[in-house]
Amino acid sequence: MNVWFVLIITFLAGAGAGIGTGFAGMSAAAVISPMLITFLGLEPYEAVGIALASDVLASGVSAYTYKKNNNIDIKNGLLMMSMVLLFTIVGSYVSSIVPAQTMGGFSTFMTLILGIKFIAKPVMTTKQDMAAVSRRKQILGSIISGVAVGFICGFVGAGGGMMMLIILTGILGYELKTAVGTSVFIMTFTALTGAVSHFSFGTAPNLLVMALCIIFTFIWARIAALFANKASPKTLNRAVGVVLVILGVVILGFEYLVK
């Protein structure tokens, strides 16, 4: 592969993934996997592993930024995270023994719909509203959603962040910044588990491609998270919506190129 071409593709993939992660808690694999497969010719399983590895530091730095601004609910996120971690391993193992797919059509569709939703109907829930949600509802929601999110993340390396954002804002009643912060906190450990599982069950990745993706995704995730935590709820809703719509359209384009 031409080094300059690899540099350009990984930069674009990292920028899209980092912005999606920092703004909306989106899995980096949603952008990185299809780009690596389409333009660099990587095998789907390897591309998902690299994307998950890129997600680790990107989600970690985003979570750190949201935590500094008191926008993470660690206590209520721990139960969901335990379910996500367990079923990420299950999903990753299943992915290793069946034909891998980089991105489900449902996940891409939901990215577009969720983006439009944030623009048309912003999430204006406050932290006071969050406190009114019953503990029983939070526990049941965390267990059920954790199982689904973990399996999807491990199997296709995509969709986990979007599903968590939908569940945290729409079902568990989180305000947007706390939902994104909690999502990236969980995704840090999910991505790490998924990446280790992928490389354990599969083969070693292309180290140059992986290193570049990790660096570029980390940088852009940090920039996006800093902006998101300073933005007003209305501005953040619009920014998240625009990012999701753009990424959804781009991902659909990549899928047609793959076909």
PDB file of C-alpha atoms in Angstrom:
ATOM      1  CA  MET A   1       0.000   0.000   0.000  1.00  0.00           C
ATOM      2  CA  ASN A   2       1.129   3.539  -0.778  1.00  0.00           C
ATOM      3  CA  VAL A   3       2.096   5.216   2.500  1.00  0.00           C
ATOM      4  CA  TRP A   4       0.613   8.609   1.564  1.00  0.00           C
ATOM      5  CA  PHE A   5      -2.676   7.022   0.556  1.00  0.00           C
ATOM      6  CA  VAL A   6      -2.756   5.118   3.836  1.00  0.00           C
ATOM      7  CA  LEU A   7      -2.059   8.380   5.690  1.00  0.00           C
ATOM      8  CA  ILE A   8      -4.927  10.197   3.969  1.00  0.00           C
ATOM      9  CA  ILE A   9      -7.455   7.401   4.497  1.00  0.00           C
ATOM     10  CA  THR A  10      -6.554   6.862   8.145  1.00  0.00           C
ATOM     11  CA  PHE A  11      -6.658  10.625   8.785  1.00  0.00           C
ATOM     12  CA  LEU A  12     -10.159  10.919   7.305  1.00  0.00           C
ATOM     13  CA  ALA A  13     -11.307   7.782   9.110  1.00  0.00           C
ATOM     14  CA  GLY A  14      -9.831   8.982  12.401  1.00  0.00           C
ATOM     15  CA  ALA A  15     -11.342  12.459  12.033  1.00  0.00           C
ATOM     16  CA  GLY A  16     -14.829  11.104  11.360  1.00  0.00           C
ATOM     17  CA  ALA A  17     -14.571   8.517  14.118  1.00  0.00           C
ATOM     18  CA  GLY A  18     -13.095  10.931  16.665  1.00  0.00           C
ATOM     19  CA  ILE A  19     -15.704  13.614  16.056  1.00  0.00           C
ATOM     20  CA  GLY A  20     -18.475  11.033  16.283  1.00  0.00           C
ATOM     21  CA  THR A  21     -17.038   9.676  19.535  1.00  0.00           C
ATOM     22  CA  GLY A  22     -16.410  13.039  21.208  1.00  0.00           C
ATOM     23  CA  PHE A  23     -19.765  14.552  20.259  1.00  0.00           C
ATOM     24  CA  ALA A  24     -22.137  11.599  20.410  1.00  0.00           C
ATOM     25  CA  GLY A  25     -20.371   8.620  21.989  1.00  0.00           C
ATOM     26  CA  MET A  26     -20.458   6.892  18.611  1.00  0.00           C
ATOM     27  CA  SER A  27     -18.327   3.790  18.108  1.00  0.00           C
ATOM     28  CA  ALA A  28     -15.238   4.546  16.031  1.00  0.00           C
ATOM     29  CA  ALA A  29     -15.826   1.285  14.175  1.00  0.00           C
ATOM     30  CA  ALA A  30     -18.902   2.751  12.518  1.00  0.00           C
ATOM     31  CA  VAL A  31     -16.616   4.966  10.420  1.00  0.00           C
ATOM     32  CA  ILE A  32     -13.210   3.274  10.478  1.00  0.00           C
ATOM     33  CA  SER A  33     -14.250  -0.269   9.519  1.00  0.00           C
ATOM     34  CA  PRO A  34     -15.991   0.526   6.213  1.00  0.00           C
ATOM     35  CA  MET A  35     -13.226   2.953   5.193  1.00  0.00           C
ATOM     36  CA  LEU A  36     -10.418   0.472   5.821  1.00  0.00           C
ATOM     37  CA  ILE A  37     -12.270  -2.244   3.946  1.00  0.00           C
ATOM     38  CA  THR A  38     -13.317  -0.033   1.034  1.00  0.00           C
ATOM     39  CA  PHE A  39     -10.136   1.939   0.408  1.00  0.00           C
ATOM     40  CA  LEU A  40      -7.311  -0.141   1.919  1.00  0.00           C
ATOM     41  CA  GLY A  41      -8.672  -3.591   1.162  1.00  0.00           C
ATOM     42  CA  LEU A  42      -8.429  -4.929   4.724  1.00  0.00           C
ATOM     43  CA  GLU A  43     -10.377  -8.012   5.730  1.00  0.00           C
ATOM     44  CA  PRO A  44     -13.562  -7.149   7.685  1.00  0.00           C
ATOM     45  CA  TYR A  45     -12.453  -8.949  10.839  1.00  0.00           C
ATOM     46  CA  GLU A  46      -9.090  -7.146  10.886  1.00  0.00           C
ATOM     47  CA  ALA A  47     -10.744  -3.782  10.165  1.00  0.00           C
ATOM     48  CA  VAL A  48     -13.156  -4.205  13.072  1.00  0.00           C
ATOM     49  CA  GLY A  49     -10.268  -5.076  15.405  1.00  0.00           C
ATOM     50  CA  ILE A  50      -8.321  -1.955  14.380  1.00  0.00           C
ATOM     51  CA  ALA A  51     -11.438   0.170  14.785  1.00  0.00           C
ATOM     52  CA  LEU A  52     -12.060  -1.190  18.279  1.00  0.00           C
ATOM     53  CA  ALA A  53      -8.415  -0.531  19.206  1.00  0.00           C
ATOM     54  CA  SER A  54      -8.817   3.055  17.964  1.00  0.00           C
ATOM     55  CA  ASP A  55     -11.935   3.372  20.088  1.00  0.00           C
ATOM     56  CA  VAL A  56     -10.082   2.669  23.330  1.00  0.00           C
ATOM     57  CA  LEU A  57      -8.052   5.881  23.612  1.00  0.00           C
ATOM     58  CA  ALA A  58     -10.662   7.994  21.812  1.00  0.00           C
ATOM     59  CA  SER A  59     -13.412   6.946  24.216  1.00  0.00           C
ATOM     60  CA  GLY A  60     -10.996   7.177  27.147  1.00  0.00           C
ATOM     61  CA  VAL A  61      -9.967  10.768  26.478  1.00  0.00           C
ATOM     62  CA  SER A  62     -13.591  11.697  25.812  1.00  0.00           C
ATOM     63  CA  ALA A  63     -14.685  10.092  29.082  1.00  0.00           C
ATOM     64  CA  TYR A  64     -11.925  11.970  30.934  1.00  0.00           C
ATOM     65  CA  THR A  65     -13.135  15.265  29.469  1.00  0.00           C
ATOM     66  CA  TYR A  66     -16.779  14.587  30.348  1.00  0.00           C
ATOM     67  CA  LYS A  67     -15.767  13.477  33.853  1.00  0.00           C
ATOM     68  CA  LYS A  68     -13.888  16.735  34.449  1.00  0.00           C
ATOM     69  CA  ASN A  69     -17.116  18.544  33.651  1.00  0.00           C
ATOM     70  CA  ASN A  70     -19.217  16.264  35.909  1.00  0.00           C
ATOM     71  CA  ASN A  71     -21.048  14.775  32.952  1.00  0.00           C
ATOM     72  CA  ILE A  72     -20.658  11.032  33.655  1.00  0.00           C
ATOM     73  CA  ASP A  73     -22.967   8.831  35.716  1.00  0.00           C
ATOM     74  CA  ILE A  74     -20.477   6.151  36.723  1.00  0.00           C
ATOM     75  CA  LYS A  75     -22.622   4.537  39.409  1.00  0.00           C
ATOM     76  CA  ASN A  76     -25.568   3.719  37.155  1.00  0.00           C
ATOM     77  CA  GLY A  77     -23.270   2.946  34.241  1.00  0.00           C
ATOM     78  CA  LEU A  78     -21.333   0.176  35.984  1.00  0.00           C
ATOM     79  CA  LEU A  79     -24.119  -2.423  35.754  1.00  0.00           C
ATOM     80  CA  MET A  80     -24.639  -1.788  32.063  1.00  0.00           C
ATOM     81  CA  MET A  81     -20.883  -1.891  31.521  1.00  0.00           C
ATOM     82  CA  SER A  82     -20.563  -5.327  33.148  1.00  0.00           C
ATOM     83  CA  MET A  83     -23.229  -6.724  30.797  1.00  0.00           C
ATOM     84  CA  VAL A  84     -21.666  -4.990  27.806  1.00  0.00           C
ATOM     85  CA  LEU A  85     -18.198  -6.356  28.577  1.00  0.00           C
ATOM     86  CA  LEU A  86     -19.449  -9.923  28.993  1.00  0.00           C
ATOM     87  CA  PHE A  87     -21.459  -9.968  25.796  1.00  0.00           C
ATOM     88  CA  THR A  88     -18.784  -8.139  23.815  1.00  0.00           C
ATOM     89  CA  ILE A  89     -16.615 -11.238  24.293  1.00  0.00           C
ATOM     90  CA  VAL A  90     -19.509 -13.470  23.251  1.00  0.00           C
ATOM     91  CA  GLY A  91     -20.183 -11.351  20.176  1.00  0.00           C
ATOM     92  CA  SER A  92     -16.517 -11.209  19.220  1.00  0.00           C
ATOM     93  CA  TYR A  93     -16.219 -15.009  19.426  1.00  0.00           C
ATOM     94  CA  VAL A  94     -19.328 -15.513  17.282  1.00  0.00           C
ATOM     95  CA  SER A  95     -17.924 -13.012  14.794  1.00  0.00           C
ATOM     96  CA  SER A  96     -14.730 -15.060  14.495  1.00  0.00           C
ATOM     97  CA  ILE A  97     -16.555 -18.199  13.378  1.00  0.00           C
ATOM     98  CA  VAL A  98     -19.077 -16.688  10.961  1.00  0.00           C
ATOM     99  CA  PRO A  99     -18.632 -14.340   7.973  1.00  0.00           C
ATOM    100  CA  ALA A 100     -17.902 -10.887   9.421  1.00  0.00           C
ATOM    101  CA  GLN A 101     -19.903  -7.850   8.447  1.00  0.00           C
ATOM    102  CA  THR A 102     -18.638  -4.327   8.923  1.00  0.00           C
ATOM    103  CA  MET A 103     -21.884  -2.522   9.478  1.00  0.00           C
ATOM    104  CA  GLY A 104     -25.483  -3.575   9.743  1.00  0.00           C
ATOM    105  CA  GLY A 105     -28.012  -1.638   7.711  1.00  0.00           C
ATOM    106  CA  PHE A 106     -30.057  -1.136  10.867  1.00  0.00           C
ATOM    107  CA  SER A 107     -27.187   0.613  12.636  1.00  0.00           C
ATOM    108  CA  THR A 108     -26.603   2.973   9.710  1.00  0.00           C
ATOM    109  CA  PHE A 109     -30.308   3.708   9.435  1.00  0.00           C
ATOM    110  CA  MET A 110     -30.521   4.459  13.152  1.00  0.00           C
ATOM    111  CA  THR A 111     -27.552   6.819  12.915  1.00  0.00           C
ATOM    112  CA  LEU A 112     -29.435   8.909  10.353  1.00  0.00           C
ATOM    113  CA  ILE A 113     -32.741   8.813  12.230  1.00  0.00           C
ATOM    114  CA  LEU A 114     -31.111   9.667  15.555  1.00  0.00           C
ATOM    115  CA  GLY A 115     -29.274  12.594  13.956  1.00  0.00           C
ATOM    116  CA  ILE A 116     -32.497  14.004  12.522  1.00  0.00           C
ATOM    117  CA  LYS A 117     -34.203  13.459  15.870  1.00  0.00           C
ATOM    118  CA  PHE A 118     -31.601  15.501  17.775  1.00  0.00           C
ATOM    119  CA  ILE A 119     -31.993  18.364  15.304  1.00  0.00           C
ATOM    120  CA  ALA A 120     -35.808  18.328  15.167  1.00  0.00           C
ATOM    121  CA  LYS A 121     -36.519  17.373  18.788  1.00  0.00           C
ATOM    122  CA  PRO A 122     -33.559  18.121  21.089  1.00  0.00           C
ATOM    123  CA  VAL A 123     -33.048  16.227  24.337  1.00  0.00           C
ATOM    124  CA  MET A 124     -33.579  18.920  26.977  1.00  0.00           C
ATOM    125  CA  THR A 125     -33.707  16.624  30.010  1.00  0.00           C
ATOM    126  CA  THR A 126     -31.958  18.056  33.070  1.00  0.00           C
ATOM    127  CA  LYS A 127     -29.992  16.271  35.782  1.00  0.00           C
ATOM    128  CA  GLN A 128     -32.910  16.949  38.127  1.00  0.00           C
ATOM    129  CA  ASP A 129     -35.176  15.053  35.738  1.00  0.00           C
ATOM    130  CA  MET A 130     -32.679  12.170  35.717  1.00  0.00           C
ATOM    131  CA  ALA A 131     -32.938  11.842  39.493  1.00  0.00           C
ATOM    132  CA  ALA A 132     -36.701  11.262  39.200  1.00  0.00           C
ATOM    133  CA  VAL A 133     -36.281   8.010  37.206  1.00  0.00           C
ATOM    134  CA  SER A 134     -36.878   4.970  39.428  1.00  0.00           C
ATOM    135  CA  ARG A 135     -33.926   2.809  40.399  1.00  0.00           C
ATOM    136  CA  ARG A 136     -35.801  -0.334  39.310  1.00  0.00           C
ATOM    137  CA  LYS A 137     -36.241   1.042  35.791  1.00  0.00           C
ATOM    138  CA  GLN A 138     -32.566   1.975  35.636  1.00  0.00           C
ATOM    139  CA  ILE A 139     -31.423  -1.504  36.749  1.00  0.00           C
ATOM    140  CA  LEU A 140     -33.672  -3.431  34.346  1.00  0.00           C
ATOM    141  CA  GLY A 141     -32.839  -1.089  31.487  1.00  0.00           C
ATOM    142  CA  SER A 142     -29.120  -1.367  32.160  1.00  0.00           C
ATOM    143  CA  ILE A 143     -29.145  -5.182  32.164  1.00  0.00           C
ATOM    144  CA  ILE A 144     -31.254  -5.637  29.031  1.00  0.00           C
ATOM    145  CA  SER A 145     -29.519  -2.894  27.065  1.00  0.00           C
ATOM    146  CA  GLY A 146     -26.073  -4.029  28.185  1.00  0.00           C
ATOM    147  CA  VAL A 147     -26.634  -7.513  26.760  1.00  0.00           C
ATOM    148  CA  ALA A 148     -27.790  -6.160  23.382  1.00  0.00           C
ATOM    149  CA  VAL A 149     -25.129  -3.448  23.111  1.00  0.00           C
ATOM    150  CA  GLY A 150     -22.274  -5.762  24.086  1.00  0.00           C
ATOM    151  CA  PHE A 151     -23.153  -8.480  21.612  1.00  0.00           C
ATOM    152  CA  ILE A 152     -23.543  -6.025  18.717  1.00  0.00           C
ATOM    153  CA  CYS A 153     -20.281  -4.248  19.543  1.00  0.00           C
ATOM    154  CA  GLY A 154     -18.355  -7.520  19.727  1.00  0.00           C
ATOM    155  CA  PHE A 155     -19.948  -9.007  16.616  1.00  0.00           C
ATOM    156  CA  VAL A 156     -19.773  -6.108  14.143  1.00  0.00           C
ATOM    157  CA  GLY A 157     -17.765  -3.529  16.109  1.00  0.00           C
ATOM    158  CA  ALA A 158     -20.434  -0.935  15.431  1.00  0.00           C
ATOM    159  CA  GLY A 159     -23.751   0.283  16.723  1.00  0.00           C
ATOM    160  CA  GLY A 160     -22.925   0.037  20.431  1.00  0.00           C
ATOM    161  CA  GLY A 161     -22.471   3.762  20.987  1.00  0.00           C
ATOM    162  CA  MET A 162     -25.649   4.629  19.098  1.00  0.00           C
ATOM    163  CA  MET A 163     -27.703   2.060  20.974  1.00  0.00           C
ATOM    164  CA  MET A 164     -26.409   3.318  24.309  1.00  0.00           C
ATOM    165  CA  LEU A 165     -27.238   6.916  23.387  1.00  0.00           C
ATOM    166  CA  ILE A 166     -30.775   5.907  22.414  1.00  0.00           C
ATOM    167  CA  ILE A 167     -31.260   3.917  25.621  1.00  0.00           C
ATOM    168  CA  LEU A 168     -29.713   6.470  27.971  1.00  0.00           C
ATOM    169  CA  THR A 169     -31.642   9.454  26.577  1.00  0.00           C
ATOM    170  CA  GLY A 170     -34.866   7.783  25.451  1.00  0.00           C
ATOM    171  CA  ILE A 171     -35.407   5.019  28.016  1.00  0.00           C
ATOM    172  CA  LEU A 172     -33.375   5.843  31.120  1.00  0.00           C
ATOM    173  CA  GLY A 173     -34.051   9.590  30.914  1.00  0.00           C
ATOM    174  CA  TYR A 174     -30.495  10.965  30.829  1.00  0.00           C
ATOM    175  CA  GLU A 175     -29.687  14.530  29.793  1.00  0.00           C
ATOM    176  CA  LEU A 176     -27.553  14.611  26.654  1.00  0.00           C
ATOM    177  CA  LYS A 177     -24.105  15.464  28.039  1.00  0.00           C
ATOM    178  CA  THR A 178     -24.371  12.871  30.804  1.00  0.00           C
ATOM    179  CA  ALA A 179     -25.633  10.310  28.301  1.00  0.00           C
ATOM    180  CA  VAL A 180     -22.676  10.883  25.979  1.00  0.00           C
ATOM    181  CA  GLY A 181     -20.213  10.945  28.875  1.00  0.00           C
ATOM    182  CA  THR A 182     -21.559   7.706  30.335  1.00  0.00           C
ATOM    183  CA  SER A 183     -21.607   6.128  26.880  1.00  0.00           C
ATOM    184  CA  VAL A 184     -17.940   6.879  26.140  1.00  0.00           C
ATOM    185  CA  PHE A 185     -16.991   5.714  29.644  1.00  0.00           C
ATOM    186  CA  ILE A 186     -18.597   2.333  28.941  1.00  0.00           C
ATOM    187  CA  MET A 187     -17.262   2.214  25.374  1.00  0.00           C
ATOM    188  CA  THR A 188     -13.685   2.627  26.627  1.00  0.00           C
ATOM    189  CA  PHE A 189     -13.808  -0.738  28.357  1.00  0.00           C
ATOM    190  CA  THR A 190     -16.052  -2.320  25.732  1.00  0.00           C
ATOM    191  CA  ALA A 191     -13.666  -1.370  22.945  1.00  0.00           C
ATOM    192  CA  LEU A 192     -10.665  -2.652  24.904  1.00  0.00           C
ATOM    193  CA  THR A 193     -12.362  -5.987  25.565  1.00  0.00           C
ATOM    194  CA  GLY A 194     -13.502  -6.230  21.963  1.00  0.00           C
ATOM    195  CA  ALA A 195     -10.086  -5.400  20.538  1.00  0.00           C
ATOM    196  CA  VAL A 196      -8.263  -7.918  22.731  1.00  0.00           C
ATOM    197  CA  SER A 197     -10.862 -10.581  21.941  1.00  0.00           C
ATOM    198  CA  HIS A 198     -10.676  -9.878  18.215  1.00  0.00           C
ATOM    199  CA  PHE A 199      -6.906 -10.153  18.041  1.00  0.00           C
ATOM    200  CA  SER A 200      -6.932 -13.206  20.300  1.00  0.00           C
ATOM    201  CA  PHE A 201      -9.390 -15.062  18.094  1.00  0.00           C
ATOM    202  CA  GLY A 202      -7.966 -13.755  14.813  1.00  0.00           C
ATOM    203  CA  THR A 203      -4.621 -12.641  13.374  1.00  0.00           C
ATOM    204  CA  ALA A 204      -2.285  -9.717  14.073  1.00  0.00           C
ATOM    205  CA  PRO A 205      -3.416  -6.415  12.497  1.00  0.00           C
ATOM    206  CA  ASN A 206      -1.561  -4.079  10.132  1.00  0.00           C
ATOM    207  CA  LEU A 207       0.444  -2.125  12.720  1.00  0.00           C
ATOM    208  CA  LEU A 208       0.928   1.024  10.607  1.00  0.00           C
ATOM    209  CA  VAL A 209      -2.761   1.345   9.822  1.00  0.00           C
ATOM    210  CA  MET A 210      -3.720   0.657  13.426  1.00  0.00           C
ATOM    211  CA  ALA A 211      -1.230   3.175  14.851  1.00  0.00           C
ATOM    212  CA  LEU A 212      -2.385   5.955  12.503  1.00  0.00           C
ATOM    213  CA  CYS A 213      -6.060   5.265  13.178  1.00  0.00           C
ATOM    214  CA  ILE A 214      -5.476   5.325  16.942  1.00  0.00           C
ATOM    215  CA  ILE A 215      -3.564   8.636  16.802  1.00  0.00           C
ATOM    216  CA  PHE A 216      -5.984  10.494  14.523  1.00  0.00           C
ATOM    217  CA  THR A 217      -9.093   9.231  16.310  1.00  0.00           C
ATOM    218  CA  PHE A 218      -7.633  10.216  19.683  1.00  0.00           C
ATOM    219  CA  ILE A 219      -6.830  13.774  18.550  1.00  0.00           C
ATOM    220  CA  TRP A 220     -10.238  14.466  17.017  1.00  0.00           C
ATOM    221  CA  ALA A 221     -12.134  12.858  19.904  1.00  0.00           C
ATOM    222  CA  ARG A 222     -10.350  15.176  22.341  1.00  0.00           C
ATOM    223  CA  ILE A 223     -11.200  18.248  20.267  1.00  0.00           C
ATOM    224  CA  ALA A 224     -14.861  17.232  19.882  1.00  0.00           C
ATOM    225  CA  ALA A 225     -15.292  16.390  23.589  1.00  0.00           C
ATOM    226  CA  LEU A 226     -13.856  19.760  24.654  1.00  0.00           C
ATOM    227  CA  PHE A 227     -16.306  21.604  22.405  1.00  0.00           C
ATOM    228  CA  ALA A 228     -19.260  19.432  23.446  1.00  0.00           C
ATOM    229  CA  ASN A 229     -18.772  20.082  27.158  1.00  0.00           C
ATOM    230  CA  LYS A 230     -18.653  23.846  26.642  1.00  0.00           C
ATOM    231  CA  ALA A 231     -21.702  23.984  24.365  1.00  0.00           C
ATOM    232  CA  SER A 232     -25.232  24.763  25.527  1.00  0.00           C
ATOM    233  CA  PRO A 233     -27.727  21.853  25.485  1.00  0.00           C
ATOM    234  CA  LYS A 234     -29.484  23.242  22.400  1.00  0.00           C
ATOM    235  CA  THR A 235     -26.224  23.799  20.513  1.00  0.00           C
ATOM    236  CA  LEU A 236     -24.944  20.350  21.476  1.00  0.00           C
ATOM    237  CA  ASN A 237     -28.163  18.702  20.284  1.00  0.00           C
ATOM    238  CA  ARG A 238     -27.823  20.385  16.908  1.00  0.00           C
ATOM    239  CA  ALA A 239     -24.114  19.588  16.653  1.00  0.00           C
ATOM    240  CA  VAL A 240     -24.699  15.934  17.550  1.00  0.00           C
ATOM    241  CA  GLY A 241     -27.561  15.754  15.064  1.00  0.00           C
ATOM    242  CA  VAL A 242     -25.525  17.224  12.214  1.00  0.00           C
ATOM    243  CA  VAL A 243     -22.555  14.934  12.948  1.00  0.00           C
ATOM    244  CA  LEU A 244     -24.759  11.835  13.006  1.00  0.00           C
ATOM    245  CA  VAL A 245     -26.584  12.729   9.797  1.00  0.00           C
ATOM    246  CA  ILE A 246     -23.316  13.417   7.947  1.00  0.00           C
ATOM    247  CA  LEU A 247     -21.689  10.224   9.229  1.00  0.00           C
ATOM    248  CA  GLY A 248     -24.803   8.206   8.401  1.00  0.00           C
ATOM    249  CA  VAL A 249     -24.824   9.464   4.812  1.00  0.00           C
ATOM    250  CA  VAL A 250     -21.081   8.869   4.427  1.00  0.00           C
ATOM    251  CA  ILE A 251     -21.308   5.346   5.838  1.00  0.00           C
ATOM    252  CA  LEU A 252     -24.141   4.502   3.463  1.00  0.00           C
ATOM    253  CA  GLY A 253     -21.931   5.706   0.614  1.00  0.00           C
ATOM    254  CA  PHE A 254     -19.104   3.439   1.783  1.00  0.00           C
ATOM    255  CA  GLU A 255     -21.453   0.467   1.972  1.00  0.00           C
ATOM    256  CA  TYR A 256     -22.511   0.964  -1.645  1.00  0.00           C
ATOM    257  CA  LEU A 257     -18.853   1.222  -2.650  1.00  0.00           C
ATOM    258  CA  VAL A 258     -18.116  -2.064  -0.886  1.00  0.00           C
ATOM    259  CA  LYS A 259     -20.930  -3.729  -2.781  1.00  0.00           C
TER     260      LYS A 259
END
